[in-house]
Short mmCIF file of C-alpha atoms and ligand atoms in Angstrom, two decimals:
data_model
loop_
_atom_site.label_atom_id
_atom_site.label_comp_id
_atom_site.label_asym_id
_atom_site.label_seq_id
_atom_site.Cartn_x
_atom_site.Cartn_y
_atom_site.Cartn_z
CA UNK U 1 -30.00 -76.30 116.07
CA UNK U 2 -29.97 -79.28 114.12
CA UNK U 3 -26.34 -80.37 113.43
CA UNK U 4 -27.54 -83.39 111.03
CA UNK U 5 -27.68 -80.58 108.21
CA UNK U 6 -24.78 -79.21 108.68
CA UNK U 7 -21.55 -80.10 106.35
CA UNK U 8 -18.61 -81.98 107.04
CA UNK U 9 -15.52 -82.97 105.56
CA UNK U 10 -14.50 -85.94 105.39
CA UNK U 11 -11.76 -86.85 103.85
CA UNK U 12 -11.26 -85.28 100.36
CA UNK U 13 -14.99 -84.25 100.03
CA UNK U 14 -17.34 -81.70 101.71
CA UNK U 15 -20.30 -83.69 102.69
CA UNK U 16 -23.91 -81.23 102.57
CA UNK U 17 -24.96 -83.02 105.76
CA UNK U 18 -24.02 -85.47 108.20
CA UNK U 19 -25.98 -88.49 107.18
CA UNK U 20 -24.25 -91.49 105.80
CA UNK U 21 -25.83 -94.50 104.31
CA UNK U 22 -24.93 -97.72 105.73
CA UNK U 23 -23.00 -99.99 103.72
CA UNK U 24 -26.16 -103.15 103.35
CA UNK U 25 -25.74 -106.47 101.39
CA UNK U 26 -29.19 -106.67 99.52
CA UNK U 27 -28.09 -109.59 97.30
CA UNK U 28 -29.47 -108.62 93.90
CA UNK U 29 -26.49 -109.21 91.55
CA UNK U 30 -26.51 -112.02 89.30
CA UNK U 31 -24.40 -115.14 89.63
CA UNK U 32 -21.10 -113.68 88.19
CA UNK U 33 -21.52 -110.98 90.95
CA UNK U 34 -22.52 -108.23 88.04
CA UNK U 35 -24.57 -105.60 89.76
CA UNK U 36 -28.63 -105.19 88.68
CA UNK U 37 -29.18 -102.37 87.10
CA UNK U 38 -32.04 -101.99 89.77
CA UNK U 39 -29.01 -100.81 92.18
CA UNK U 40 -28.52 -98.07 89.79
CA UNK U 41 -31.97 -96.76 91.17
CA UNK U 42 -31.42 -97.93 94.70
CA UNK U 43 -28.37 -96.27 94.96
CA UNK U 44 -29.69 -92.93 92.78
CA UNK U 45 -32.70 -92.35 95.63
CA UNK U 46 -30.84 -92.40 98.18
CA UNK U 47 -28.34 -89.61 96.56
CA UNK U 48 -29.03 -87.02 98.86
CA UNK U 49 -27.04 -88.72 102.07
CA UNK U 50 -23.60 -86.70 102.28
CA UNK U 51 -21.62 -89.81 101.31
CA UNK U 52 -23.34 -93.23 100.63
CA UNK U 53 -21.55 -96.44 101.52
CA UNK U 54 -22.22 -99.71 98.83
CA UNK U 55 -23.08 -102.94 100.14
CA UNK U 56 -20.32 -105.06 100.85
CA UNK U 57 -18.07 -106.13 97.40
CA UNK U 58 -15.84 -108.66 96.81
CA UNK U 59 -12.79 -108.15 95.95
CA UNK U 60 -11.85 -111.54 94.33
CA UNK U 61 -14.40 -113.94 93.64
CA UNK U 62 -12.88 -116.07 96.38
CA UNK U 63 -14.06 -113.26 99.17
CA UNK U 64 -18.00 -113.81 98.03
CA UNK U 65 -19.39 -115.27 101.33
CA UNK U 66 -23.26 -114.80 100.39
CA UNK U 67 -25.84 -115.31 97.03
CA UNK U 68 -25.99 -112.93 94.63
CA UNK U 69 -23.72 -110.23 96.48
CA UNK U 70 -21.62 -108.07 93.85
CA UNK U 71 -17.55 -107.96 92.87
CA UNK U 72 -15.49 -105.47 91.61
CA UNK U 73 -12.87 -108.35 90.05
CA UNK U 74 -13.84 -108.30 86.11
CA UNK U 75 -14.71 -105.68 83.63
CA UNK U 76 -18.36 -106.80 83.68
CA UNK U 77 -18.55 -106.06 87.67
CA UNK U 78 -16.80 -102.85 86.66
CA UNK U 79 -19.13 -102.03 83.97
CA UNK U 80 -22.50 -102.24 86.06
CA UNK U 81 -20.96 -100.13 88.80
CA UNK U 82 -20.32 -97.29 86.35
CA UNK U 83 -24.21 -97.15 85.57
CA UNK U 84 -24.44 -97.04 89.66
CA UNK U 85 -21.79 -93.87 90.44
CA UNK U 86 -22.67 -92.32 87.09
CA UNK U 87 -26.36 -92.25 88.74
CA UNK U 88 -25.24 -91.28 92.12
CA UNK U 89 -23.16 -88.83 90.74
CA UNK U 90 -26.16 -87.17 88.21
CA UNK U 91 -28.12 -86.64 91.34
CA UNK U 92 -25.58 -84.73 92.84
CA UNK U 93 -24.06 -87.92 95.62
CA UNK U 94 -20.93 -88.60 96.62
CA UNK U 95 -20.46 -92.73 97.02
CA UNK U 96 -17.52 -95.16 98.39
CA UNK U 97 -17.53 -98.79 97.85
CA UNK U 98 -17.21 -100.77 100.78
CA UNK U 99 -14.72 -103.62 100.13
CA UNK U 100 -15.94 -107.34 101.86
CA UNK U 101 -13.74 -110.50 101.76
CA UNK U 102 -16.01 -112.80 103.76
CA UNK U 103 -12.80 -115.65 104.53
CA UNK U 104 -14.45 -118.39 106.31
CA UNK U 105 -17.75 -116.84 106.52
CA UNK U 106 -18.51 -118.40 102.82
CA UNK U 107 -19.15 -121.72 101.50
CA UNK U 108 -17.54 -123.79 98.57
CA UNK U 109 -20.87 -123.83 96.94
CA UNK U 110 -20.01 -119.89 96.55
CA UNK U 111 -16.23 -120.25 95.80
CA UNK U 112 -14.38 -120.51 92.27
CA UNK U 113 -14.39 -124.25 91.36
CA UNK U 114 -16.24 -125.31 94.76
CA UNK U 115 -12.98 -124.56 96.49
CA UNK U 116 -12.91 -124.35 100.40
CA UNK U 117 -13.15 -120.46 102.03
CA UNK U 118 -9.90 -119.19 102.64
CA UNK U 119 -8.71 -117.66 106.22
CA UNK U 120 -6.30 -117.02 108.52
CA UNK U 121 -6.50 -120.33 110.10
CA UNK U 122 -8.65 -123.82 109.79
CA UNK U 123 -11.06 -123.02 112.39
CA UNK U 124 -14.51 -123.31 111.11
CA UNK U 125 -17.48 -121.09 112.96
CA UNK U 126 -20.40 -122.09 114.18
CA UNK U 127 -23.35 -121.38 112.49
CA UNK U 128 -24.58 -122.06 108.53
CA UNK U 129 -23.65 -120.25 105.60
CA UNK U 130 -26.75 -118.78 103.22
CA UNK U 131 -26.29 -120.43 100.09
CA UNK U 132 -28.55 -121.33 96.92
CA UNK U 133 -29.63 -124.17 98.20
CA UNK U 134 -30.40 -122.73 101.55
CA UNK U 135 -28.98 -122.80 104.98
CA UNK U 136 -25.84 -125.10 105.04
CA UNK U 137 -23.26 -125.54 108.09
CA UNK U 138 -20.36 -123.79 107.72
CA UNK U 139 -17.29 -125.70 106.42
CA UNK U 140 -13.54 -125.40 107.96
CA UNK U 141 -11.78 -123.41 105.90
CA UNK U 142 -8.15 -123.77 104.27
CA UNK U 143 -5.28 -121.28 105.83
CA UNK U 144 -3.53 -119.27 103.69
CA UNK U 145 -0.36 -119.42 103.41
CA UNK U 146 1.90 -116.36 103.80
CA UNK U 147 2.68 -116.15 100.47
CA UNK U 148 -1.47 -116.16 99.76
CA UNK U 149 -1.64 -113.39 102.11
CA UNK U 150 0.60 -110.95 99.96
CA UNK U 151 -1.83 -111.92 96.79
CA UNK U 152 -5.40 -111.58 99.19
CA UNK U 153 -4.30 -107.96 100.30
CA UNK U 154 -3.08 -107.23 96.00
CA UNK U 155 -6.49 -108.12 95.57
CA UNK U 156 -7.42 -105.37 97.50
CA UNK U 157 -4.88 -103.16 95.89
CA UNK U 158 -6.88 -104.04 92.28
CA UNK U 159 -9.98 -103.89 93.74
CA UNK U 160 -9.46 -100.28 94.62
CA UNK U 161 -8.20 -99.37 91.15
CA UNK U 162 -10.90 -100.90 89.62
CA UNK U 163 -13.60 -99.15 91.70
CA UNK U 164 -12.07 -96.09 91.22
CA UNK U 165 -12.11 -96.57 87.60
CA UNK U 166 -15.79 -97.09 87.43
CA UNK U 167 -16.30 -93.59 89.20
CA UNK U 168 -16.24 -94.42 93.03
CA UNK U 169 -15.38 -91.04 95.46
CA UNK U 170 -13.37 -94.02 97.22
CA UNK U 171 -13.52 -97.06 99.06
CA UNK U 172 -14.10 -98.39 102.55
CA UNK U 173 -12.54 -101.43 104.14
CA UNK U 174 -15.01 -103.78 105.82
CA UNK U 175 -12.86 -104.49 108.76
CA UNK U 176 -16.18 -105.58 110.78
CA UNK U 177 -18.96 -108.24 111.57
CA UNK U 178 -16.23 -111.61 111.83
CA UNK U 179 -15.12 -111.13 107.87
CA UNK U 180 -11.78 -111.63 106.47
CA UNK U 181 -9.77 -108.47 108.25
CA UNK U 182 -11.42 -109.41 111.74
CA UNK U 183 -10.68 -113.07 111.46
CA UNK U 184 -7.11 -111.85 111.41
CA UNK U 185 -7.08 -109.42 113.98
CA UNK U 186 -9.01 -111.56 116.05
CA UNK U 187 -7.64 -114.11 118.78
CA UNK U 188 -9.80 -116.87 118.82
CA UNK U 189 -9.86 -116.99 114.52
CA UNK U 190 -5.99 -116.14 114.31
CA UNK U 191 -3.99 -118.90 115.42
CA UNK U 192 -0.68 -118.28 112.70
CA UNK U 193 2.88 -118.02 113.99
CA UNK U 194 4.00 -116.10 111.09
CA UNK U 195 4.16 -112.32 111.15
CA UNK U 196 0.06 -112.12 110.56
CA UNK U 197 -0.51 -114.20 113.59
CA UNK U 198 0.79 -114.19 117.42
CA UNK U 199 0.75 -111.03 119.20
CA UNK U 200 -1.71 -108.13 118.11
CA UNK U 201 1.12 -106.21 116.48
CA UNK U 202 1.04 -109.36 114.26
CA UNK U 203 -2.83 -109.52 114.33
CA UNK U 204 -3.60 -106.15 112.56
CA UNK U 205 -1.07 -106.34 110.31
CA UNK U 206 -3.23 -108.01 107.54
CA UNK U 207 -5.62 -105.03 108.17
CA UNK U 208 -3.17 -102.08 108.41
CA UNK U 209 -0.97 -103.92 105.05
CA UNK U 210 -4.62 -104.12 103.38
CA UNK U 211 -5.44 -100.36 104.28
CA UNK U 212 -1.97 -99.09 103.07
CA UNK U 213 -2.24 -101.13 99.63
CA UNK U 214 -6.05 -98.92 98.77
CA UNK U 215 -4.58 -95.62 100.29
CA UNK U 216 -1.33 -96.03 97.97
CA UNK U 217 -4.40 -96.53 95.25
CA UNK U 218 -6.84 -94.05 96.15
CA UNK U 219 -5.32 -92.00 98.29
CA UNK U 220 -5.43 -91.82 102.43
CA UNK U 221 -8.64 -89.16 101.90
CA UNK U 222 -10.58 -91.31 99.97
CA UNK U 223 -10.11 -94.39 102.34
CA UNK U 224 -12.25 -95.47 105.16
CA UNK U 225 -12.61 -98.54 107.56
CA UNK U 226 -15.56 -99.76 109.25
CA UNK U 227 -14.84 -101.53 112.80
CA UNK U 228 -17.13 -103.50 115.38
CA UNK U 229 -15.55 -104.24 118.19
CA UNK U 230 -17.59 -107.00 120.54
CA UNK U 231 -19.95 -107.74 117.80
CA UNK U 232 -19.52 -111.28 118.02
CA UNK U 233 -21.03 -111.90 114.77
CA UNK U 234 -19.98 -114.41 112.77
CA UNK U 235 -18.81 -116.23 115.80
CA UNK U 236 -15.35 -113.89 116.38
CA UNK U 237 -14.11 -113.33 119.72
CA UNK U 238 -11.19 -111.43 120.98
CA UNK U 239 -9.31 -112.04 124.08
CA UNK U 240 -8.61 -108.74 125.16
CA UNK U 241 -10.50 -106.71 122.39
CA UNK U 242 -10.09 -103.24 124.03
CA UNK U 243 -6.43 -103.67 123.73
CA UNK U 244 -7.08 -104.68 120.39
CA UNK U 245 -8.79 -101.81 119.13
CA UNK U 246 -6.87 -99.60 120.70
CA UNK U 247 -3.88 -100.70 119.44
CA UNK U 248 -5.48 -101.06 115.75
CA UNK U 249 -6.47 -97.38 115.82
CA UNK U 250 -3.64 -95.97 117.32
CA UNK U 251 -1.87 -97.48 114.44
CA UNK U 252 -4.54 -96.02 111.85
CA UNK U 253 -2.76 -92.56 112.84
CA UNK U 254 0.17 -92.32 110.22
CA UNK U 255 -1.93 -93.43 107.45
CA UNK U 256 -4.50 -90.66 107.72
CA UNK U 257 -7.79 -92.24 106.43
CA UNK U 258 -10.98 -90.08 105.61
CA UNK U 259 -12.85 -91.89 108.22
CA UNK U 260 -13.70 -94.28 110.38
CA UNK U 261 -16.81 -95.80 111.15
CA UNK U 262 -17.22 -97.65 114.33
CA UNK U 263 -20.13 -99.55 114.99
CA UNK U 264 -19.83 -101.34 118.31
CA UNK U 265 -21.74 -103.54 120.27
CA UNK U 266 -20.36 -103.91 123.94
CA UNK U 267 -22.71 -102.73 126.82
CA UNK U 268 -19.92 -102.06 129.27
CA UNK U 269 -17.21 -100.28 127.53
CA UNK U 270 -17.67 -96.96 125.77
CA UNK U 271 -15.56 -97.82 122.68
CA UNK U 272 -15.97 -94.14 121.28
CA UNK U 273 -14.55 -92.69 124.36
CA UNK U 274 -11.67 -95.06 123.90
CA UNK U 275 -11.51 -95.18 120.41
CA UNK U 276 -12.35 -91.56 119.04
CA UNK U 277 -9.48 -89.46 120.81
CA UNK U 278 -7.47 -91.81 119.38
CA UNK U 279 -8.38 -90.69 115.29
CA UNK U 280 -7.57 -88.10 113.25
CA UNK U 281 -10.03 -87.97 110.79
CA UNK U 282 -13.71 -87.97 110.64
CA UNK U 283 -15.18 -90.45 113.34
CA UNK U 284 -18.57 -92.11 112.05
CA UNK U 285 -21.03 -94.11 114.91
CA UNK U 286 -23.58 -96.44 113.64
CA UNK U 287 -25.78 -98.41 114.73
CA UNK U 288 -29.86 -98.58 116.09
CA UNK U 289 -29.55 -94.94 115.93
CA UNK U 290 -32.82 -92.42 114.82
CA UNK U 291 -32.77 -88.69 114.48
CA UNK U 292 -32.32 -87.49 118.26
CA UNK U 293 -30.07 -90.08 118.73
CA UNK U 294 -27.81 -88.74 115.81
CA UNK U 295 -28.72 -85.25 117.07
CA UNK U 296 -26.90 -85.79 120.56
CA UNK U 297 -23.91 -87.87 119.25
CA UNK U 298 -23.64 -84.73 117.10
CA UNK U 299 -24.33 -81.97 119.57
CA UNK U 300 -22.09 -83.38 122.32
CA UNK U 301 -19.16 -84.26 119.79
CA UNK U 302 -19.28 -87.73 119.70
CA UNK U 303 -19.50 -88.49 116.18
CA UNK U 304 -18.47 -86.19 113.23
CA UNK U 305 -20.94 -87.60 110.78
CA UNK U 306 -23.83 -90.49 111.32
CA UNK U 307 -24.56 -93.51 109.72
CA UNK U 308 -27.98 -94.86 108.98
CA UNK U 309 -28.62 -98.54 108.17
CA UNK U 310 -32.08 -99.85 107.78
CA UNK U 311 -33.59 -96.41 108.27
CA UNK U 312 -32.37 -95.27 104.71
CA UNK U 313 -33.14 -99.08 103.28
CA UNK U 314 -36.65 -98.08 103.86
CA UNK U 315 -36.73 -94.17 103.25
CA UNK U 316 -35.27 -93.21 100.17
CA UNK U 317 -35.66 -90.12 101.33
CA UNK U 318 -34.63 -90.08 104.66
CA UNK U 319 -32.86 -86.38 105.14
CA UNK U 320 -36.06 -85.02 103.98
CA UNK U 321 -38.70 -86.88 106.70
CA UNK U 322 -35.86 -85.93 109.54
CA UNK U 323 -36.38 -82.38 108.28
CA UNK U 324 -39.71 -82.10 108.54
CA UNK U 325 -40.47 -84.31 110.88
CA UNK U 326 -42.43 -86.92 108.60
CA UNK U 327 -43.13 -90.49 109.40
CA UNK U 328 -40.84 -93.04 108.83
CA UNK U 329 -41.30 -96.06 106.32
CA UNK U 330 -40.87 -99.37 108.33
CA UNK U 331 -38.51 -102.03 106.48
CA UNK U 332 -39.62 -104.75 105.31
CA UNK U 333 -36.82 -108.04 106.70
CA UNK U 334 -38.66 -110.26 104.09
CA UNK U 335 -37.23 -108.61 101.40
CA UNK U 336 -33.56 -107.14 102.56
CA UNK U 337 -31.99 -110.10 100.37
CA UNK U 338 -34.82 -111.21 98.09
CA UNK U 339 -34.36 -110.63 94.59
CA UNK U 340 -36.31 -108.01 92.53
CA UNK U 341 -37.20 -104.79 92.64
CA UNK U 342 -39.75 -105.58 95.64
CA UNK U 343 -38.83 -103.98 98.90
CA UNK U 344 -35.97 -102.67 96.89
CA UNK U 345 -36.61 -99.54 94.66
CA UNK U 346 -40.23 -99.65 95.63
CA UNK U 347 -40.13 -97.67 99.26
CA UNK U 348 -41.81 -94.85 98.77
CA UNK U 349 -40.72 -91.61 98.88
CA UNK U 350 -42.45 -88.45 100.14
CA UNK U 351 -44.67 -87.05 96.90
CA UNK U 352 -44.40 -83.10 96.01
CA UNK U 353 -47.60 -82.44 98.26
CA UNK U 354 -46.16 -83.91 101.03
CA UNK U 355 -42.95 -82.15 101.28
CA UNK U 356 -42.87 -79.34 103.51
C1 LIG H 1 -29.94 -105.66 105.12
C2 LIG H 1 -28.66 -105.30 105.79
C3 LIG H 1 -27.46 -105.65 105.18
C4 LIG H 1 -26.23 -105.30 105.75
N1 LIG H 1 -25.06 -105.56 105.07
C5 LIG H 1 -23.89 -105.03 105.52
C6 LIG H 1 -22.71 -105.06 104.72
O1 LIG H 1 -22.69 -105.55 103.57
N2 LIG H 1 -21.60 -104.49 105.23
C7 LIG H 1 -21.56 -103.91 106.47
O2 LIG H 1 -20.53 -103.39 106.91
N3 LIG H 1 -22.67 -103.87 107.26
C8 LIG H 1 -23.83 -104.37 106.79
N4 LIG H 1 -24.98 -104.22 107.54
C9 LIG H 1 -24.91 -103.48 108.82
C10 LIG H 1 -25.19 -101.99 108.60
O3 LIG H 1 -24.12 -101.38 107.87
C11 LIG H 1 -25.33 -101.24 109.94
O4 LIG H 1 -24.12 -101.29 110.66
C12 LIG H 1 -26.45 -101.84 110.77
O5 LIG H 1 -27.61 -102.01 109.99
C13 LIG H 1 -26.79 -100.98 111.98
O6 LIG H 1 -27.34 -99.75 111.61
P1 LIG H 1 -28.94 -99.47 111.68
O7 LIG H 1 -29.36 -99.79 113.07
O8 LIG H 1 -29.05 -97.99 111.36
O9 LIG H 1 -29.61 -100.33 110.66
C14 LIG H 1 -26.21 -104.60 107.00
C15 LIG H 1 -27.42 -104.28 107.62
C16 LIG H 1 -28.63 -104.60 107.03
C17 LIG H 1 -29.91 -104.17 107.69
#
């Protein structure tokens, strides 16, 4: 029996069926980080996931780390959104905003008065930042102060209010992929000695003070966090990253989230073995996965819900071709952050004759 069309809850809501759409940057905002109105039909066809996930928002227009990517900071930002949920919401969706502060993953070309990026400590990655005027190297980045910290995670706390107010079901922390949250937890990005830096008690504080400021906002069951332990992306290492995570979730325990998502990337550890017993809420698994994948995780109690990534970027549609078995619309990388409606709102989805 297929488990995928079953409901859940998660959180505060009663999803229809276990897909979730991916949170996916697809970089069509303009350059004050006010959502295009082509989202509003983006988000709107994919409305029959249980819960969708946005793309990654800024909080402050100092977390923007790539072109064109959205905020939730001014009335404007607020303003599109509402078009986007009010959509969502007509079609009969449930949707969370996932909430990005990119830290040192970000260039001054992006940042309020060509600033530097802001993170835990001046360590600058490897790699190039995407930018208007194309690849550029990534720049080391200023450390905030503690003092800075307090205001970075009361951006958060805004942020939240502010999505809720333009009609999100709640918001998700994006606590993976070498970002803001995983610079601090992380070893080799973390190199404080005040009481966000040291020891991992120390380390996951910025994440655990940043996931108590939107729960006191939204409420622990409308609040989720996506992790990614041994990604590696964005040039983040851990020195001992299963203590890390283990620690980090054990801690998630008294502030009883709606979910979380974990999306990891290690070959030898089995971080949902390790990680799952150790939640209370609805565990999530992302991540390369199709339909019998999803099936098993289901059937064999792995995962409470499943998230889909580039599977629902190219099938608007995408609970209805895993119920009948229709083929699959391949995505198209050339356009995941072009601008436009091309390889955007133009997938198509299965016509009346072809539904089953
Ligand atoms: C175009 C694109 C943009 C993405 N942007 C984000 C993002 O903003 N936030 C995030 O947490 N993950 C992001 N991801 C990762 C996805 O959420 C997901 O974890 C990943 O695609 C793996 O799932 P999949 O194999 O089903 O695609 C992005 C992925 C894609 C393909």
């Amino acid at each position: 029996m297929s488990r995928l069309f079953t409901p859940v809850q998660v959180g505060r809501y009663t999803l229809p069926n276990r897909f979730v759409m991916a949170p996916m940057t697809r970089s069509r905002a303009d350059d004050h980080g006010v959502q295009s109105e082509l989202a509003v039909t983006y988000y709107a066809q994919r409305a029959d996931a249980g819960l969708i996930v946005t793309e990654g928002v800024f909080p402050d227009a100092a977390g923007k780390g790539y072109v064109r990517t959205p905020g939730i900071a001014t009335e404007a930002q607020v303003e599109a959104w509402k078009l986007v949920t009010a959509a969502v919401h007509a079609r009969g969706g449930r949707i969370f905003m996932q909430l990005m502060h990119a830290g040192r993953i970000s260039h001054p070309s992006m940042q309020p008065d060509g600033r530097l990026p802001v993170a835990p400590s001046a360590i600058k990655p490897a790699g190039q930042a995407w930018t208007d005027q194309g690849q550029q190297d990534f720049v080391t980045p200023r450390a905030l102060s503690t003092d800075e910290v307090a205001l970075v995670i009361e951006d958060y706390r805004q942020a939240t209010r502010r999505a809720l107010e333009a009609g999100f079901d709640g918001v998700e922390l994006h606590g993976a992929s070498g970002y803001l949250p995983e610079q601090f937890l992380s070893s080799g990005t973390n190199h404080r000695d005040d009481q966000y830096g040291g020891p991992i008690a120390n380390r996951a504080r910025f994440m655990l003070d940043t996931l108590r400021a939107m729960v006191e906002q939204a409420g622990s069951d409308r609040v989720g966090l996506k992790i990614s332990p041994e990604m590696n992306f964005n040039d983040i290492v851990d020195a001992n990253p299963q203590e890390t995570y283990t620690y980090l979730v054990e801690q998630l325990k008294p502030l009883g989230l709606a979910y979380l998502h974990v999306a990891p990337y290690s070959k030898e550890v089995d971080y949902h073995a390790l990680l799952r017993p150790r939640f209370d809420g609805a565990y999530l698994i992302g991540g390369g996965l199709d339909q019998a994948s999803a099936e098993a995780a289901l059937a064999d109690g792995r995962a409470d819900a499943t998230v889909f990534g580039s599977a629902f970027l190219a099938n608007p549609d995408l609970p209805q071709r895993f119920r009948q078995g229709a083929p699959l619309n391949t995505p198209d990388r050339a356009t995941f952050f072009a601008p436009g409606a091309a390889g955007y709102i133009d997938y198509p989805a299965l016509t009346t004759a072809e539904i089953a």
